[in-house]
mmCIF file of C-alpha atoms in Angstrom:
data_model
loop_
_atom_site.group_PDB
_atom_site.id
_atom_site.type_symbol
_atom_site.label_atom_id
_atom_site.label_comp_id
_atom_site.label_asym_id
_atom_site.label_seq_id
_atom_site.Cartn_x
_atom_site.Cartn_y
_atom_site.Cartn_z
ATOM 1 C CA UNK A 1 22.784 55.128 168.286
ATOM 2 C CA UNK A 2 23.673 58.690 170.044
ATOM 3 C CA UNK A 3 27.314 58.406 169.049
ATOM 4 C CA UNK A 4 26.013 57.775 165.221
ATOM 5 C CA UNK A 5 23.434 60.678 165.307
ATOM 6 C CA UNK A 6 26.029 62.816 166.378
ATOM 7 C CA UNK A 7 28.279 61.646 163.757
ATOM 8 C CA UNK A 8 25.792 62.345 160.980
ATOM 9 C CA UNK A 9 25.067 65.889 162.505
ATOM 10 C CA UNK A 10 28.836 66.631 162.672
ATOM 11 C CA UNK A 11 29.182 65.313 158.497
ATOM 12 C CA UNK A 12 25.909 67.815 158.427
ATOM 13 C CA UNK A 13 27.599 70.767 159.908
ATOM 14 C CA UNK A 14 31.199 70.336 157.852
ATOM 15 C CA UNK A 15 28.914 70.483 154.441
ATOM 16 C CA UNK A 16 27.691 73.661 155.343
ATOM 17 C CA UNK A 17 30.559 75.113 156.798
ATOM 18 C CA UNK A 18 33.328 74.227 153.915
ATOM 19 C CA UNK A 19 35.324 77.278 153.378
ATOM 20 C CA UNK A 20 37.106 77.611 150.264
ATOM 21 C CA UNK A 21 40.268 80.075 150.102
ATOM 22 C CA UNK A 22 41.756 81.227 147.041
ATOM 23 C CA UNK A 23 45.337 83.334 147.044
ATOM 24 C CA UNK A 24 46.769 85.599 143.903
ATOM 25 C CA UNK A 25 50.117 86.771 143.444
ATOM 26 C CA UNK A 26 50.037 90.181 141.420
ATOM 27 C CA UNK A 27 53.413 90.627 139.704
ATOM 28 C CA UNK A 28 54.349 93.604 137.171
ATOM 29 C CA UNK A 29 53.163 93.421 133.697
ATOM 30 C CA UNK A 30 56.142 92.908 130.741
ATOM 31 C CA UNK A 31 55.715 96.300 129.129
ATOM 32 C CA UNK A 32 55.432 97.994 132.604
ATOM 33 C CA UNK A 33 58.231 96.340 134.573
ATOM 34 C CA UNK A 34 59.585 99.348 136.256
ATOM 35 C CA UNK A 35 56.429 100.499 137.526
ATOM 36 C CA UNK A 36 57.042 97.185 139.707
ATOM 37 C CA UNK A 37 53.488 96.630 141.233
ATOM 38 C CA UNK A 38 53.038 93.792 143.128
ATOM 39 C CA UNK A 39 50.825 92.747 145.579
ATOM 40 C CA UNK A 40 49.119 89.752 147.509
ATOM 41 C CA UNK A 41 45.385 88.521 147.643
ATOM 42 C CA UNK A 42 43.810 86.324 149.618
ATOM 43 C CA UNK A 43 39.862 85.729 148.735
ATOM 44 C CA UNK A 44 37.574 83.795 151.005
ATOM 45 C CA UNK A 45 34.084 82.391 150.431
ATOM 46 C CA UNK A 46 33.197 81.114 154.190
ATOM 47 C CA UNK A 47 29.627 79.846 152.691
ATOM 48 C CA UNK A 48 28.415 78.347 149.476
ATOM 49 C CA UNK A 49 26.711 80.945 147.487
ATOM 50 C CA UNK A 50 27.599 83.804 150.240
ATOM 51 C CA UNK A 51 29.812 86.913 150.019
ATOM 52 C CA UNK A 52 33.450 86.923 148.794
ATOM 53 C CA UNK A 53 36.195 88.574 150.733
ATOM 54 C CA UNK A 54 39.116 89.891 149.030
ATOM 55 C CA UNK A 55 42.255 90.892 151.569
ATOM 56 C CA UNK A 56 45.967 91.876 150.685
ATOM 57 C CA UNK A 57 47.990 95.064 149.629
ATOM 58 C CA UNK A 58 49.340 96.226 146.422
ATOM 59 C CA UNK A 59 52.412 97.847 145.918
ATOM 60 C CA UNK A 60 54.432 100.313 143.546
ATOM 61 C CA UNK A 61 51.092 102.064 143.094
ATOM 62 C CA UNK A 62 50.809 106.257 142.440
ATOM 63 C CA UNK A 63 51.218 107.886 145.559
ATOM 64 C CA UNK A 64 47.640 108.928 146.970
ATOM 65 C CA UNK A 65 46.698 107.298 143.788
ATOM 66 C CA UNK A 66 43.273 105.335 142.646
ATOM 67 C CA UNK A 67 43.493 102.633 140.311
ATOM 68 C CA UNK A 68 41.316 100.238 138.800
ATOM 69 C CA UNK A 69 41.061 96.761 140.303
ATOM 70 C CA UNK A 70 38.962 93.880 138.239
ATOM 71 C CA UNK A 71 38.773 90.413 137.561
ATOM 72 C CA UNK A 72 39.532 89.470 133.490
ATOM 73 C CA UNK A 73 38.045 86.623 131.919
ATOM 74 C CA UNK A 74 41.027 84.407 131.474
ATOM 75 C CA UNK A 75 44.190 83.163 133.585
ATOM 76 C CA UNK A 76 46.559 83.128 130.691
ATOM 77 C CA UNK A 77 49.420 85.553 131.181
ATOM 78 C CA UNK A 78 51.562 84.054 128.318
ATOM 79 C CA UNK A 79 51.491 87.462 126.526
ATOM 80 C CA UNK A 80 51.804 89.695 130.198
ATOM 81 C CA UNK A 81 48.569 91.039 131.767
ATOM 82 C CA UNK A 82 47.280 92.156 128.234
ATOM 83 C CA UNK A 83 46.325 88.048 127.566
ATOM 84 C CA UNK A 84 44.213 87.870 130.617
ATOM 85 C CA UNK A 85 40.965 89.024 127.863
ATOM 86 C CA UNK A 86 38.323 91.524 128.744
ATOM 87 C CA UNK A 87 36.643 91.854 132.456
ATOM 88 C CA UNK A 88 34.845 88.656 133.084
ATOM 89 C CA UNK A 89 31.420 89.249 131.748
ATOM 90 C CA UNK A 90 29.108 85.903 131.513
ATOM 91 C CA UNK A 91 26.143 88.117 131.384
ATOM 92 C CA UNK A 92 27.662 90.223 128.586
ATOM 93 C CA UNK A 93 26.213 93.421 130.312
ATOM 94 C CA UNK A 94 27.633 96.858 130.590
ATOM 95 C CA UNK A 95 30.191 97.969 133.238
ATOM 96 C CA UNK A 96 29.328 99.325 136.319
ATOM 97 C CA UNK A 97 30.149 100.130 139.866
ATOM 98 C CA UNK A 98 30.518 97.259 142.196
ATOM 99 C CA UNK A 99 27.316 98.255 143.938
ATOM 100 C CA UNK A 100 25.331 98.031 141.205
ATOM 101 C CA UNK A 101 23.245 95.144 140.130
ATOM 102 C CA UNK A 102 24.234 95.557 136.602
ATOM 103 C CA UNK A 103 27.556 95.497 136.281
ATOM 104 C CA UNK A 104 30.387 92.943 134.777
ATOM 105 C CA UNK A 105 31.016 90.189 137.333
ATOM 106 C CA UNK A 106 34.714 91.106 137.742
ATOM 107 C CA UNK A 107 33.549 94.688 138.100
ATOM 108 C CA UNK A 108 35.441 95.855 141.743
ATOM 109 C CA UNK A 109 36.185 99.350 140.989
ATOM 110 C CA UNK A 110 38.830 101.074 142.486
ATOM 111 C CA UNK A 111 41.621 100.371 144.814
ATOM 112 C CA UNK A 112 43.329 104.041 146.673
ATOM 113 C CA UNK A 113 47.015 103.820 147.357
ATOM 114 C CA UNK A 114 48.369 106.021 150.317
ATOM 115 C CA UNK A 115 51.487 108.272 150.265
ATOM 116 C CA UNK A 116 53.715 105.693 149.982
ATOM 117 C CA UNK A 117 51.928 104.616 146.910
ATOM 118 C CA UNK A 118 50.406 100.796 149.123
ATOM 119 C CA UNK A 119 46.953 99.980 149.042
ATOM 120 C CA UNK A 120 45.354 98.209 151.615
ATOM 121 C CA UNK A 121 42.654 95.863 149.917
ATOM 122 C CA UNK A 122 39.536 94.656 151.943
ATOM 123 C CA UNK A 123 36.628 94.362 149.699
ATOM 124 C CA UNK A 124 33.485 92.326 150.475
ATOM 125 C CA UNK A 125 31.451 91.596 147.156
ATOM 126 C CA UNK A 126 28.349 89.139 146.583
ATOM 127 C CA UNK A 127 29.091 88.795 143.057
ATOM 128 C CA UNK A 128 31.951 86.778 142.499
ATOM 129 C CA UNK A 129 32.415 83.435 143.975
ATOM 130 C CA UNK A 130 34.604 80.281 143.840
ATOM 131 C CA UNK A 131 32.574 78.014 142.650
ATOM 132 C CA UNK A 132 29.790 78.028 140.415
ATOM 133 C CA UNK A 133 28.711 80.154 136.697
ATOM 134 C CA UNK A 134 30.442 83.628 138.472
ATOM 135 C CA UNK A 135 33.628 81.474 139.742
ATOM 136 C CA UNK A 136 37.025 83.676 139.775
ATOM 137 C CA UNK A 137 38.992 80.545 140.465
ATOM 138 C CA UNK A 138 41.332 80.041 137.084
ATOM 139 C CA UNK A 139 40.798 83.937 136.209
ATOM 140 C CA UNK A 140 43.072 86.764 136.468
ATOM 141 C CA UNK A 141 43.096 89.934 138.951
ATOM 142 C CA UNK A 142 44.161 92.900 137.319
ATOM 143 C CA UNK A 143 45.392 96.588 138.615
ATOM 144 C CA UNK A 144 45.272 99.163 136.402
ATOM 145 C CA UNK A 145 47.156 102.571 135.511
ATOM 146 C CA UNK A 146 44.255 104.577 136.212
ATOM 147 C CA UNK A 147 40.979 105.333 137.992
ATOM 148 C CA UNK A 148 38.119 103.078 136.770
ATOM 149 C CA UNK A 149 35.343 106.105 136.049
ATOM 150 C CA UNK A 150 32.633 102.619 136.802
ATOM 151 C CA UNK A 151 30.756 103.815 133.433
ATOM 152 C CA UNK A 152 30.308 106.589 133.535
ATOM 153 C CA UNK A 153 31.942 108.525 131.141
ATOM 154 C CA UNK A 154 30.569 109.433 127.449
ATOM 155 C CA UNK A 155 32.417 107.040 125.609
ATOM 156 C CA UNK A 156 32.346 103.151 124.452
ATOM 157 C CA UNK A 157 35.477 102.676 126.313
ATOM 158 C CA UNK A 158 33.773 103.824 129.514
ATOM 159 C CA UNK A 159 30.913 101.540 129.051
ATOM 160 C CA UNK A 160 32.963 98.715 128.163
ATOM 161 C CA UNK A 161 35.936 98.873 130.808
ATOM 162 C CA UNK A 162 35.951 102.231 132.562
ATOM 163 C CA UNK A 163 38.554 103.932 130.992
ATOM 164 C CA UNK A 164 40.988 102.453 133.647
ATOM 165 C CA UNK A 165 44.069 102.291 131.299
ATOM 166 C CA UNK A 166 46.879 100.239 130.761
ATOM 167 C CA UNK A 167 47.585 97.132 132.843
ATOM 168 C CA UNK A 168 50.390 97.479 135.501
ATOM 169 C CA UNK A 169 50.030 94.269 137.424
ATOM 170 C CA UNK A 170 48.234 91.086 137.236
ATOM 171 C CA UNK A 171 47.909 87.946 139.013
ATOM 172 C CA UNK A 172 46.074 84.335 138.546
ATOM 173 C CA UNK A 173 43.840 83.251 141.224
ATOM 174 C CA UNK A 174 44.612 79.879 142.868
ATOM 175 C CA UNK A 175 43.710 77.193 144.941
ATOM 176 C CA UNK A 176 44.910 77.375 148.588
ATOM 177 C CA UNK A 177 42.433 75.588 150.424
ATOM 178 C CA UNK A 178 40.896 72.726 150.831
ATOM 179 C CA UNK A 179 43.395 70.798 149.076
ATOM 180 C CA UNK A 180 41.252 68.467 148.241
ATOM 181 C CA UNK A 181 38.411 68.439 145.031
ATOM 182 C CA UNK A 182 36.347 71.525 145.593
ATOM 183 C CA UNK A 183 32.554 71.535 144.578
ATOM 184 C CA UNK A 184 31.706 71.947 141.188
ATOM 185 C CA UNK A 185 28.810 74.129 141.712
ATOM 186 C CA UNK A 186 27.972 76.302 144.108
ATOM 187 C CA UNK A 187 25.133 74.543 144.910
ATOM 188 C CA UNK A 188 26.995 71.349 145.282
ATOM 189 C CA UNK A 189 28.006 72.039 148.903
ATOM 190 C CA UNK A 190 23.992 72.701 149.816
ATOM 191 C CA UNK A 191 22.976 69.744 147.956
ATOM 192 C CA UNK A 192 25.437 67.383 150.053
ATOM 193 C CA UNK A 193 24.575 69.047 153.382
ATOM 194 C CA UNK A 194 20.896 68.504 152.191
ATOM 195 C CA UNK A 195 21.245 64.560 151.570
ATOM 196 C CA UNK A 196 23.001 64.560 154.864
ATOM 197 C CA UNK A 197 20.547 65.953 156.811
ATOM 198 C CA UNK A 198 17.780 64.395 154.981
ATOM 199 C CA UNK A 199 19.712 60.699 156.288
ATOM 200 C CA UNK A 200 19.612 62.696 159.791
ATOM 201 C CA UNK A 201 15.828 63.192 159.621
ATOM 202 C CA UNK A 202 15.390 59.412 158.444
ATOM 203 C CA UNK A 203 17.415 58.215 161.144
ATOM 204 C CA UNK A 204 15.499 59.671 164.275
ATOM 205 C CA UNK A 205 12.250 58.779 162.797
ATOM 206 C CA UNK A 206 13.753 55.332 163.099
ATOM 207 C CA UNK A 207 14.764 55.823 166.511
ATOM 208 C CA UNK A 208 11.788 57.293 167.480
ATOM 209 C CA UNK A 209 9.456 54.428 166.011
ATOM 210 C CA UNK A 210 11.535 52.093 167.972
#
């Protein structure tokens, strides 16, 4: 009986602890190939509905430059970065800063390059996800030529894109791990955990009753 109970508890723990990991290979837009902006990103969501961490680096940027960094709506790069569409914005709200509650889901602000034109990235965001309605899986990261003004400019472009300029590099968010099926929604892992937890509770009630 004890072994069975431990097995169920282990399944509950694994349902809640399932970590989703995605990766991105950033490559130059064909129109700006001479810039040779490249990079790699690792995207981790350790808990369902939890924060997402983005780490990695981007090279080929302006020395000490500040560049807009966003998730765009589509993973279509057939015509370069321009075919990735607008910022990922399922709520149809105005552009904003990452820390603001009213912003595009894909608004991740800016990345800052060092004197060699390399930006080290370590971002934690609570709005993007790797599952559910705000999932960025299959969408595209884009690195822009200019600084994102975070929607603070007095123009329509500022309100829509942060006036971040051209799209120098982009890459599609792909599955890294687990290799099997991913949850269809951000709540599915929690639902699985709830069912297993209910099973565990029922089991112990029966044990105590005997």
